[in-house]
């Protein structure tokens, strides 16, 4: 099972909190919307990523177990 | 988008090889229950096991564009089916095949849908359409048959992205006709959605059996498929072909110019391709040429039209069809349309266009941004010399003839 970070694009408003908190994994496009560089999340980072998911003001980030 | 409900839509049809789906339509405009039985014979009884066996043997895939195997969808219904949805919204602007089936041979579609409902225990068959004429034809057909009481016809509203399976289900459940943000397949809630032609093909498969079904087509893709042919051809319309028929044969039969400038295969989420006569029309053949077969749309551009201008027109339309609910699609497709318009006007924008196409790819609730990116990227690759000419001389001196139509009759 790998945890995968995904964006619900109908919710995302491009606040940019995720990119600020996870600069290695997420960058922003020219309009401020997140570009998730690598969707797969290492087990060692999972706790950090969960905090970022919870921090999204639009509740647009999801960590999905595949 | 303006939906002209009462405008006539061309449902003229012809075949290469013997007709299957279109059987009987050379003699009648529409097959009612009696004509349907006389043409196709009665539908043999079936259960889920037989259905899955036939579907596996015939490798029947969805004919709405995504090409997902119907058997896999049925197996994903682990808790049984609540509802079978026939997606007849046909939102691809140049496609006519589904409405041709619904209006001219509706019983074939209902046979397939009711067989799935019977095998899975679904109590309801919902037929979703965007136009009144198809709705009337299906209602009339349902009223003619004893098992027709299960059938409900729903006239749903909306544009290009409203034809996506999950958007259709959402509209049927009283929500907006828009793709939802989470990628939950309809089968997870006991709903089986498939395209009109898929159900009609299943009705043929149940009658013929997998062996006779595979008498035509290729080994990997048995049977026939419906195309919608348009653009610079003398005989536009819906065509039934054996899967794997070479493009050259179809173009000659449709009265295309001897040397077309380009073809667009798979509609406006599809690809621009060089008109190679040996390209085999089917999912496999078009994929080998770097494109996608989609819902079987083939549009021909001749040398008289400004192809870059045609690309710009369609890209502008794709941007306008964004539902605007996902940021990258809303802003990215507008930027992409501006890039392609600049190119057509002779300004340098190739790098910007490729960049914006990459930016939108895969970033939305539905496949609209990815499909638009594929359309534009393939067009820019094929029309490289055109773009150079536009940059050097400010244009090519040809008018945009609208061989890739946008909007129009339902």
CSV table of C-alpha atoms in Angstrom, one decimal:
chain,number,residue,atom,x,y,z
A,1,UNK,CA,0.0,0.0,0.0
A,2,UNK,CA,1.4,3.4,-1.0
A,3,UNK,CA,-0.2,6.6,0.1
A,4,UNK,CA,-0.8,9.0,-2.8
A,5,UNK,CA,-1.3,12.7,-2.5
A,6,UNK,CA,-4.1,14.0,-4.7
A,7,UNK,CA,-5.9,17.3,-5.3
A,8,UNK,CA,-9.7,17.7,-5.5
A,9,UNK,CA,-9.5,20.4,-8.2
A,10,UNK,CA,-13.1,21.4,-7.8
A,11,UNK,CA,-12.2,22.6,-4.2
A,12,UNK,CA,-8.7,24.0,-4.6
A,13,UNK,CA,-8.6,27.8,-4.7
A,14,UNK,CA,-4.8,28.0,-4.9
A,15,UNK,CA,-4.2,29.3,-1.4
A,16,UNK,CA,-0.7,27.9,-1.6
A,17,UNK,CA,-0.3,26.6,1.9
A,18,UNK,CA,0.5,23.1,0.7
A,19,UNK,CA,3.4,24.4,-1.4
A,20,UNK,CA,4.7,26.5,1.4
A,21,UNK,CA,4.7,23.6,3.8
A,22,UNK,CA,5.9,20.9,1.4
A,23,UNK,CA,8.2,22.8,-0.9
A,24,UNK,CA,10.0,19.7,-2.1
A,25,UNK,CA,6.9,17.9,-3.2
A,26,UNK,CA,4.6,20.7,-4.3
A,27,UNK,CA,5.3,23.8,-6.5
A,28,UNK,CA,2.8,26.3,-7.8
A,29,UNK,CA,1.8,27.0,-11.4
A,30,UNK,CA,1.6,30.6,-12.8
A,31,UNK,CA,-1.9,31.0,-11.3
A,32,UNK,CA,-0.9,29.7,-7.9
A,33,UNK,CA,-2.4,26.2,-8.2
A,34,UNK,CA,-0.4,23.3,-6.8
A,35,UNK,CA,1.7,21.0,-9.0
A,36,UNK,CA,2.2,17.8,-7.1
A,37,UNK,CA,5.7,16.7,-8.3
A,38,UNK,CA,5.6,13.2,-6.9
A,39,UNK,CA,2.2,11.8,-5.8
A,40,UNK,CA,3.6,8.8,-3.9
A,41,UNK,CA,4.4,9.6,-0.3
A,42,UNK,CA,7.2,7.7,1.6
A,43,UNK,CA,5.9,6.1,4.8
A,44,UNK,CA,8.5,8.1,6.8
A,45,UNK,CA,7.0,11.4,5.6
A,46,UNK,CA,3.4,10.3,6.0
A,47,UNK,CA,2.8,12.0,9.3
A,48,UNK,CA,4.1,15.4,8.0
A,49,UNK,CA,2.0,15.0,4.8
A,50,UNK,CA,-1.1,14.3,6.9
A,51,UNK,CA,-0.6,17.6,8.8
A,52,UNK,CA,-0.4,19.4,5.5
A,53,UNK,CA,-3.6,17.7,4.2
A,54,UNK,CA,-5.4,18.8,7.4
A,55,UNK,CA,-4.0,22.4,7.0
A,56,UNK,CA,-5.5,23.0,3.5
A,57,UNK,CA,-8.1,25.8,4.0
A,58,UNK,CA,-10.3,24.4,1.1
A,59,UNK,CA,-10.0,20.8,2.3
A,60,UNK,CA,-8.9,20.0,-1.3
A,61,UNK,CA,-5.9,17.7,-0.5
A,62,UNK,CA,-6.4,14.0,0.0
A,63,UNK,CA,-4.1,11.2,1.0
A,64,UNK,CA,-5.3,8.1,-0.7
A,65,UNK,CA,-4.2,4.5,0.1
A,66,UNK,CA,-3.8,2.6,-3.1
B,1,UNK,CA,-23.0,26.6,-25.3
B,2,UNK,CA,-26.3,27.0,-27.1
B,3,UNK,CA,-28.2,23.8,-27.5
B,4,UNK,CA,-30.6,23.9,-30.4
B,5,UNK,CA,-33.0,21.2,-29.4
B,6,UNK,CA,-35.2,21.4,-32.5
B,7,UNK,CA,-32.5,21.8,-35.2
B,8,UNK,CA,-32.3,18.8,-37.4
B,9,UNK,CA,-29.2,16.7,-37.0
B,10,UNK,CA,-27.9,14.6,-39.9
B,11,UNK,CA,-28.5,11.0,-39.1
B,12,UNK,CA,-27.7,9.7,-42.5
B,13,UNK,CA,-25.6,6.5,-42.3
B,14,UNK,CA,-23.8,4.1,-44.6
B,15,UNK,CA,-21.6,1.0,-44.1
B,16,UNK,CA,-18.4,-0.5,-45.3
B,17,UNK,CA,-19.0,-4.3,-45.3
B,18,UNK,CA,-22.3,-5.8,-44.2
B,19,UNK,CA,-24.3,-3.7,-41.8
B,20,UNK,CA,-24.8,-5.0,-38.2
B,21,UNK,CA,-25.8,-2.1,-36.0
B,22,UNK,CA,-27.3,-0.3,-39.0
B,23,UNK,CA,-29.0,-3.4,-40.4
B,24,UNK,CA,-32.4,-2.6,-41.9
B,25,UNK,CA,-31.8,1.1,-41.9
B,26,UNK,CA,-31.3,1.1,-45.7
B,27,UNK,CA,-35.0,0.3,-46.1
B,28,UNK,CA,-36.5,2.2,-43.2
B,29,UNK,CA,-35.9,5.5,-41.4
B,30,UNK,CA,-36.6,4.0,-38.0
B,31,UNK,CA,-37.1,0.4,-36.9
B,32,UNK,CA,-40.1,0.0,-34.6
B,33,UNK,CA,-40.6,-3.2,-32.5
B,34,UNK,CA,-41.9,-5.3,-35.4
B,35,UNK,CA,-39.3,-4.1,-37.9
B,36,UNK,CA,-36.6,-4.6,-35.2
B,37,UNK,CA,-37.7,-8.2,-34.7
B,38,UNK,CA,-37.9,-8.9,-38.4
B,39,UNK,CA,-34.4,-7.5,-38.9
B,40,UNK,CA,-32.5,-8.8,-35.9
B,41,UNK,CA,-34.7,-11.7,-34.6
B,42,UNK,CA,-35.6,-12.2,-30.9
B,43,UNK,CA,-33.0,-11.6,-28.2
B,44,UNK,CA,-31.9,-14.9,-26.6
B,45,UNK,CA,-32.2,-15.1,-22.8
B,46,UNK,CA,-29.0,-14.6,-20.8
B,47,UNK,CA,-27.7,-14.5,-17.2
B,48,UNK,CA,-24.6,-12.8,-15.7
B,49,UNK,CA,-22.3,-15.8,-16.4
B,50,UNK,CA,-23.2,-16.0,-20.0
B,51,UNK,CA,-23.0,-12.3,-20.4
B,52,UNK,CA,-19.5,-12.1,-18.9
B,53,UNK,CA,-18.3,-15.1,-21.0
B,54,UNK,CA,-19.5,-13.5,-24.2
B,55,UNK,CA,-18.0,-10.1,-23.2
B,56,UNK,CA,-14.6,-11.6,-22.4
B,57,UNK,CA,-14.5,-13.6,-25.6
B,58,UNK,CA,-15.5,-10.6,-27.8
B,59,UNK,CA,-13.4,-8.1,-25.8
B,60,UNK,CA,-16.2,-5.6,-26.0
B,61,UNK,CA,-15.0,-2.2,-24.8
B,62,UNK,CA,-17.0,1.0,-24.1
B,63,UNK,CA,-17.7,3.0,-27.2
B,64,UNK,CA,-18.0,6.4,-25.6
B,65,UNK,CA,-14.3,7.2,-25.8
B,66,UNK,CA,-12.5,5.8,-22.8
B,67,UNK,CA,-12.7,2.2,-24.1
B,68,UNK,CA,-13.0,0.5,-20.7
B,69,UNK,CA,-13.9,-3.2,-21.0
B,70,UNK,CA,-17.6,-3.7,-20.3
B,71,UNK,CA,-16.9,-7.0,-18.5
B,72,UNK,CA,-14.6,-5.2,-16.0
B,73,UNK,CA,-17.3,-2.7,-15.2
B,74,UNK,CA,-19.8,-5.5,-14.6
B,75,UNK,CA,-17.3,-7.3,-12.3
B,76,UNK,CA,-16.7,-4.1,-10.3
B,77,UNK,CA,-20.4,-4.2,-9.3
B,78,UNK,CA,-19.6,-6.4,-6.4
B,79,UNK,CA,-22.8,-5.6,-4.5
B,80,UNK,CA,-25.0,-6.0,-7.6
B,81,UNK,CA,-26.4,-3.2,-9.7
B,82,UNK,CA,-29.1,-0.7,-8.7
B,83,UNK,CA,-29.3,1.0,-12.0
B,84,UNK,CA,-28.1,0.7,-15.5
B,85,UNK,CA,-27.4,4.1,-17.2
B,86,UNK,CA,-27.3,4.4,-21.0
B,87,UNK,CA,-25.2,7.5,-21.7
B,88,UNK,CA,-26.7,9.0,-24.8
B,89,UNK,CA,-25.6,12.6,-24.1
B,90,UNK,CA,-23.1,12.5,-27.0
B,91,UNK,CA,-21.4,15.7,-26.0
B,92,UNK,CA,-18.6,15.5,-28.6
B,93,UNK,CA,-19.8,18.2,-30.9
B,94,UNK,CA,-19.2,16.4,-34.2
B,95,UNK,CA,-20.3,12.9,-33.1
B,96,UNK,CA,-23.7,11.7,-34.4
B,97,UNK,CA,-23.5,8.0,-34.0
B,98,UNK,CA,-25.3,7.6,-30.6
B,99,UNK,CA,-28.2,9.8,-31.7
B,100,UNK,CA,-28.4,7.9,-34.9
B,101,UNK,CA,-28.8,4.7,-33.0
B,102,UNK,CA,-31.3,6.2,-30.5
B,103,UNK,CA,-33.4,7.8,-33.2
B,104,UNK,CA,-33.3,5.1,-35.8
B,105,UNK,CA,-32.8,1.7,-34.1
B,106,UNK,CA,-33.6,2.3,-30.4
B,107,UNK,CA,-34.7,-1.3,-29.7
B,108,UNK,CA,-31.1,-2.5,-30.3
B,109,UNK,CA,-29.9,-0.2,-27.5
B,110,UNK,CA,-32.7,-1.1,-25.2
B,111,UNK,CA,-32.1,-4.9,-25.8
B,112,UNK,CA,-28.5,-4.5,-24.6
B,113,UNK,CA,-29.4,-2.3,-21.6
B,114,UNK,CA,-32.2,-4.5,-20.4
B,115,UNK,CA,-30.1,-7.6,-20.8
B,116,UNK,CA,-27.5,-6.0,-18.4
B,117,UNK,CA,-30.3,-5.0,-16.0
B,118,UNK,CA,-31.7,-8.5,-16.0
B,119,UNK,CA,-28.4,-10.1,-15.5
B,120,UNK,CA,-27.3,-7.8,-12.6
B,121,UNK,CA,-30.7,-7.5,-10.9
B,122,UNK,CA,-30.9,-3.7,-11.6
B,123,UNK,CA,-34.5,-2.5,-11.4
B,124,UNK,CA,-34.0,0.6,-13.5
B,125,UNK,CA,-32.6,1.5,-16.9
B,126,UNK,CA,-32.0,5.2,-17.2
B,127,UNK,CA,-31.4,6.6,-20.6
B,128,UNK,CA,-29.7,10.1,-20.4
B,129,UNK,CA,-29.9,12.3,-23.5
B,130,UNK,CA,-29.3,15.9,-24.3
B,131,UNK,CA,-32.0,16.2,-27.0
B,132,UNK,CA,-35.7,15.9,-27.3
B,133,UNK,CA,-35.8,13.8,-30.5
B,134,UNK,CA,-33.7,11.0,-29.1
B,135,UNK,CA,-35.8,11.1,-25.9
B,136,UNK,CA,-39.0,10.8,-27.9
B,137,UNK,CA,-37.7,7.9,-29.9
B,138,UNK,CA,-36.6,5.9,-26.8
B,139,UNK,CA,-39.9,6.6,-25.0
B,140,UNK,CA,-41.8,5.4,-28.0
B,141,UNK,CA,-39.7,2.3,-28.2
B,142,UNK,CA,-40.0,1.5,-24.4
B,143,UNK,CA,-43.8,1.9,-24.7
B,144,UNK,CA,-43.8,-0.8,-27.4
B,145,UNK,CA,-42.2,-3.6,-25.4
B,146,UNK,CA,-43.3,-5.6,-22.3
B,147,UNK,CA,-40.0,-5.0,-20.5
B,148,UNK,CA,-40.1,-1.3,-21.3
B,149,UNK,CA,-41.6,-0.2,-18.0
B,150,UNK,CA,-38.2,-0.4,-16.4
B,151,UNK,CA,-36.9,2.3,-18.8
B,152,UNK,CA,-36.8,5.9,-17.7
B,153,UNK,CA,-35.7,8.6,-20.2
B,154,UNK,CA,-33.9,11.7,-18.7
B,155,UNK,CA,-33.3,14.9,-20.7
B,156,UNK,CA,-30.3,16.4,-19.0
B,157,UNK,CA,-28.7,19.7,-19.8
B,158,UNK,CA,-25.2,20.9,-20.4
B,159,UNK,CA,-22.1,21.1,-22.6
B,160,UNK,CA,-19.0,19.0,-23.4
B,161,UNK,CA,-18.0,18.0,-19.9
B,162,UNK,CA,-21.6,17.1,-18.9
B,163,UNK,CA,-21.4,14.0,-21.0
B,164,UNK,CA,-18.7,12.4,-18.7
B,165,UNK,CA,-20.1,9.3,-17.0
B,166,UNK,CA,-19.9,10.7,-13.5
B,167,UNK,CA,-21.4,14.0,-14.5
B,168,UNK,CA,-24.4,12.2,-16.1
B,169,UNK,CA,-25.0,10.2,-12.9
B,170,UNK,CA,-24.8,13.3,-10.8
B,171,UNK,CA,-27.4,15.0,-13.1
B,172,UNK,CA,-29.7,11.9,-12.8
B,173,UNK,CA,-29.5,12.2,-9.0
B,174,UNK,CA,-30.7,15.8,-9.1
B,175,UNK,CA,-27.2,17.5,-8.9
B,176,UNK,CA,-25.5,19.7,-11.4
B,177,UNK,CA,-24.4,18.1,-14.6
B,178,UNK,CA,-20.7,18.5,-13.7
B,179,UNK,CA,-17.9,16.0,-13.0
B,180,UNK,CA,-17.4,15.6,-9.2
B,181,UNK,CA,-14.0,16.3,-7.7
B,182,UNK,CA,-13.4,12.9,-6.2
B,183,UNK,CA,-12.6,10.1,-8.5
B,184,UNK,CA,-15.1,7.6,-7.3
B,185,UNK,CA,-16.4,5.3,-10.2
B,186,UNK,CA,-20.2,5.0,-10.5
B,187,UNK,CA,-19.9,1.2,-10.0
B,188,UNK,CA,-19.0,1.9,-6.4
B,189,UNK,CA,-22.6,3.0,-5.8
B,190,UNK,CA,-24.2,0.2,-7.9
B,191,UNK,CA,-24.6,2.2,-11.1
B,192,UNK,CA,-23.3,0.8,-14.4
B,193,UNK,CA,-22.9,3.5,-17.0
B,194,UNK,CA,-22.0,2.9,-20.6
B,195,UNK,CA,-22.3,4.4,-24.0
B,196,UNK,CA,-25.3,3.9,-26.3
B,197,UNK,CA,-23.2,2.0,-28.9
B,198,UNK,CA,-21.8,-0.4,-26.3
B,199,UNK,CA,-25.3,-1.6,-25.4
B,200,UNK,CA,-26.2,-1.9,-29.0
B,201,UNK,CA,-23.1,-4.0,-29.7
B,202,UNK,CA,-24.0,-6.2,-26.7
B,203,UNK,CA,-27.4,-6.8,-28.2
B,204,UNK,CA,-25.6,-8.0,-31.4
B,205,UNK,CA,-23.2,-10.1,-29.4
B,206,UNK,CA,-26.0,-11.9,-27.5
B,207,UNK,CA,-27.6,-12.8,-30.8
B,208,UNK,CA,-24.5,-13.8,-32.8
B,209,UNK,CA,-22.4,-15.3,-30.0
B,210,UNK,CA,-18.7,-14.5,-29.7
B,211,UNK,CA,-17.6,-16.6,-32.7
B,212,UNK,CA,-19.9,-15.1,-35.2
B,213,UNK,CA,-19.4,-11.7,-33.6
B,214,UNK,CA,-15.7,-12.1,-34.5
B,215,UNK,CA,-16.4,-12.9,-38.1
B,216,UNK,CA,-15.4,-9.3,-38.9
B,217,UNK,CA,-12.9,-6.9,-37.3
B,218,UNK,CA,-9.4,-7.9,-36.1
B,219,UNK,CA,-8.2,-10.5,-33.6
B,220,UNK,CA,-7.6,-8.0,-30.9
B,221,UNK,CA,-10.7,-6.0,-31.7
B,222,UNK,CA,-13.5,-8.1,-33.1
B,223,UNK,CA,-16.7,-6.7,-34.6
B,224,UNK,CA,-17.7,-3.4,-36.1
B,225,UNK,CA,-17.6,0.2,-34.9
B,226,UNK,CA,-19.5,3.3,-35.7
B,227,UNK,CA,-17.6,6.3,-37.0
B,228,UNK,CA,-18.9,9.8,-37.6
B,229,UNK,CA,-17.2,11.3,-40.6
B,230,UNK,CA,-17.2,15.1,-41.3
B,231,UNK,CA,-15.1,18.0,-42.6
B,232,UNK,CA,-14.0,18.1,-46.2
B,233,UNK,CA,-15.8,15.0,-47.5
B,234,UNK,CA,-18.6,14.5,-50.0
B,235,UNK,CA,-20.5,12.0,-47.9
B,236,UNK,CA,-20.5,13.0,-44.2
B,237,UNK,CA,-22.4,11.0,-41.7
B,238,UNK,CA,-22.3,7.9,-39.6
B,239,UNK,CA,-20.5,4.9,-41.0
B,240,UNK,CA,-20.3,1.3,-39.7
B,241,UNK,CA,-16.9,-0.3,-40.4
B,242,UNK,CA,-15.2,-3.6,-39.5
B,243,UNK,CA,-12.7,-2.6,-36.7
B,244,UNK,CA,-9.3,-2.2,-38.2
B,245,UNK,CA,-10.5,-0.9,-41.6
B,246,UNK,CA,-7.7,1.2,-43.2
B,247,UNK,CA,-8.2,5.0,-43.1
B,248,UNK,CA,-7.6,5.2,-46.9
B,249,UNK,CA,-10.6,2.9,-47.7
B,250,UNK,CA,-12.9,5.0,-45.4
B,251,UNK,CA,-11.7,8.3,-46.9
B,252,UNK,CA,-12.2,7.1,-50.4
B,253,UNK,CA,-15.7,5.8,-49.6
B,254,UNK,CA,-16.5,9.1,-47.9
B,255,UNK,CA,-15.4,11.1,-50.9
B,256,UNK,CA,-12.4,12.9,-49.3
B,257,UNK,CA,-9.8,14.7,-51.4
B,258,UNK,CA,-7.0,12.5,-52.7
B,259,UNK,CA,-4.4,14.3,-50.6
B,260,UNK,CA,-6.0,15.7,-47.4
B,261,UNK,CA,-4.0,18.2,-45.3
B,262,UNK,CA,-4.7,16.4,-42.1
B,263,UNK,CA,-7.3,14.3,-40.2
B,264,UNK,CA,-8.5,14.7,-36.7
B,265,UNK,CA,-9.4,11.3,-35.2
B,266,UNK,CA,-11.2,10.9,-31.9
B,267,UNK,CA,-12.9,14.3,-31.9
B,268,UNK,CA,-11.8,17.4,-29.9
B,269,UNK,CA,-10.2,15.3,-27.1
B,270,UNK,CA,-8.5,13.3,-29.9
B,271,UNK,CA,-5.5,13.9,-32.1
B,272,UNK,CA,-4.4,15.5,-35.3
B,273,UNK,CA,-2.8,12.8,-37.5
B,274,UNK,CA,-1.1,12.7,-40.9
B,275,UNK,CA,-3.7,11.2,-43.3
B,276,UNK,CA,-1.8,7.9,-43.8
B,277,UNK,CA,-4.0,5.5,-45.8
B,278,UNK,CA,-2.7,2.5,-43.9
B,279,UNK,CA,-3.7,3.8,-40.5
B,280,UNK,CA,-6.1,1.2,-39.1
B,281,UNK,CA,-9.3,2.6,-37.5
B,282,UNK,CA,-9.8,1.0,-34.1
B,283,UNK,CA,-8.4,1.6,-30.7
B,284,UNK,CA,-5.2,-0.4,-31.4
B,285,UNK,CA,-4.4,1.1,-34.8
B,286,UNK,CA,-5.0,4.7,-33.9
B,287,UNK,CA,-2.9,4.2,-30.7
B,288,UNK,CA,-0.1,2.8,-32.8
B,289,UNK,CA,-0.2,6.1,-34.9
B,290,UNK,CA,0.0,8.1,-31.7
B,291,UNK,CA,-3.6,9.0,-31.3
B,292,UNK,CA,-6.8,7.9,-29.6
B,293,UNK,CA,-9.8,6.4,-31.3
B,294,UNK,CA,-12.2,8.0,-28.8
B,295,UNK,CA,-15.8,7.8,-29.9
B,296,UNK,CA,-14.9,7.3,-33.5
B,297,UNK,CA,-15.0,10.8,-34.9
B,298,UNK,CA,-13.0,11.3,-38.1
B,299,UNK,CA,-12.7,14.8,-39.5
B,300,UNK,CA,-10.9,15.6,-42.8
B,301,UNK,CA,-9.1,18.9,-43.6
B,302,UNK,CA,-8.4,19.6,-47.2
B,303,UNK,CA,-5.7,22.0,-48.6
B,304,UNK,CA,-8.1,25.0,-48.9
B,305,UNK,CA,-8.5,25.8,-45.3
B,306,UNK,CA,-6.1,27.4,-42.8
B,307,UNK,CA,-5.4,24.4,-40.5
B,308,UNK,CA,-3.8,26.6,-37.8
B,309,UNK,CA,-6.9,28.8,-37.8
B,310,UNK,CA,-9.0,25.7,-37.5
B,311,UNK,CA,-6.9,24.6,-34.5
B,312,UNK,CA,-7.3,28.0,-32.9
B,313,UNK,CA,-11.1,28.0,-33.4
B,314,UNK,CA,-11.4,24.6,-31.7
B,315,UNK,CA,-9.0,25.5,-28.9
B,316,UNK,CA,-11.0,28.6,-28.2
B,317,UNK,CA,-14.2,26.5,-28.0
B,318,UNK,CA,-12.5,24.0,-25.7
B,319,UNK,CA,-11.6,26.8,-23.3
B,320,UNK,CA,-15.1,28.1,-23.4
B,321,UNK,CA,-16.4,24.6,-22.6
B,322,UNK,CA,-14.4,24.4,-19.4
B,323,UNK,CA,-17.0,24.3,-16.6
B,324,UNK,CA,-14.7,26.6,-14.7
B,325,UNK,CA,-14.8,24.6,-11.5
B,326,UNK,CA,-11.1,23.6,-11.6
B,327,UNK,CA,-8.5,26.3,-11.6
B,328,UNK,CA,-5.8,24.8,-13.9
B,329,UNK,CA,-8.5,24.1,-16.5
B,330,UNK,CA,-10.3,27.5,-16.2
B,331,UNK,CA,-7.1,29.6,-16.4
B,332,UNK,CA,-4.9,27.2,-18.3
B,333,UNK,CA,-7.2,26.5,-21.3
B,334,UNK,CA,-7.8,30.2,-21.7
B,335,UNK,CA,-4.1,30.8,-21.8
B,336,UNK,CA,-3.7,27.9,-24.2
B,337,UNK,CA,-6.4,29.3,-26.5
B,338,UNK,CA,-4.7,32.7,-26.5
B,339,UNK,CA,-1.3,31.1,-27.4
B,340,UNK,CA,-2.8,29.2,-30.4
B,341,UNK,CA,-4.7,32.3,-31.6
B,342,UNK,CA,-1.4,34.2,-31.4
B,343,UNK,CA,0.3,31.5,-33.5
B,344,UNK,CA,-2.4,31.7,-36.1
B,345,UNK,CA,-2.0,35.5,-36.2
B,346,UNK,CA,1.7,35.0,-37.0
B,347,UNK,CA,3.2,35.7,-33.5
B,348,UNK,CA,5.7,33.5,-31.8
B,349,UNK,CA,3.9,31.4,-29.2
B,350,UNK,CA,4.9,27.7,-29.8
B,351,UNK,CA,6.9,27.3,-26.6
B,352,UNK,CA,4.2,29.0,-24.6
B,353,UNK,CA,1.5,26.8,-26.1
B,354,UNK,CA,3.4,23.6,-25.4
B,355,UNK,CA,4.1,24.8,-21.9
B,356,UNK,CA,0.5,25.6,-21.1
B,357,UNK,CA,-0.6,22.2,-22.6
B,358,UNK,CA,1.8,20.5,-20.2
B,359,UNK,CA,0.5,22.6,-17.3
B,360,UNK,CA,-3.1,21.6,-17.7
B,361,UNK,CA,-2.5,17.9,-18.5
B,362,UNK,CA,-4.0,15.7,-15.8
B,363,UNK,CA,-5.0,18.5,-13.5
B,364,UNK,CA,-8.8,18.5,-13.3
B,365,UNK,CA,-11.8,16.6,-12.0
B,366,UNK,CA,-12.5,15.2,-15.5
B,367,UNK,CA,-10.4,14.5,-18.6
B,368,UNK,CA,-11.3,17.8,-20.3
B,369,UNK,CA,-7.9,19.5,-19.7
B,370,UNK,CA,-6.0,16.4,-20.6
B,371,UNK,CA,-8.0,15.9,-23.8
B,372,UNK,CA,-7.6,19.5,-24.8
B,373,UNK,CA,-3.9,19.3,-24.2
B,374,UNK,CA,-3.7,16.2,-26.4
B,375,UNK,CA,-5.6,17.9,-29.2
B,376,UNK,CA,-3.5,21.0,-29.2
B,377,UNK,CA,-0.1,19.2,-28.7
B,378,UNK,CA,-0.8,16.8,-31.6
B,379,UNK,CA,-2.0,19.7,-33.8
B,380,UNK,CA,1.2,21.8,-33.1
B,381,UNK,CA,3.4,18.8,-33.9
B,382,UNK,CA,1.6,18.1,-37.2
B,383,UNK,CA,1.4,21.8,-38.2
B,384,UNK,CA,5.0,22.8,-37.5
B,385,UNK,CA,5.6,24.0,-41.0
B,386,UNK,CA,2.3,25.9,-41.0
B,387,UNK,CA,3.3,27.7,-37.8
B,388,UNK,CA,6.7,28.6,-39.4
B,389,UNK,CA,4.9,30.0,-42.4
B,390,UNK,CA,2.5,32.0,-40.3
B,391,UNK,CA,5.4,33.4,-38.3
B,392,UNK,CA,7.3,34.4,-41.5
B,393,UNK,CA,4.5,35.8,-43.5
B,394,UNK,CA,1.8,36.6,-40.9
B,395,UNK,CA,-0.5,33.9,-42.2
B,396,UNK,CA,-0.9,31.4,-45.0
B,397,UNK,CA,-3.4,33.4,-47.1
B,398,UNK,CA,-6.2,30.8,-46.7
B,399,UNK,CA,-9.5,31.3,-45.0
B,400,UNK,CA,-10.7,29.3,-42.0
B,401,UNK,CA,-13.4,27.2,-43.6
B,402,UNK,CA,-14.8,25.6,-40.5
B,403,UNK,CA,-14.0,22.1,-41.5
B,404,UNK,CA,-13.7,21.5,-37.7
B,405,UNK,CA,-17.2,22.7,-36.7
B,406,UNK,CA,-18.0,23.8,-33.1
B,407,UNK,CA,-21.4,24.0,-31.5
B,408,UNK,CA,-24.3,23.4,-33.8
B,409,UNK,CA,-27.3,21.1,-34.1
B,410,UNK,CA,-28.4,18.5,-31.6
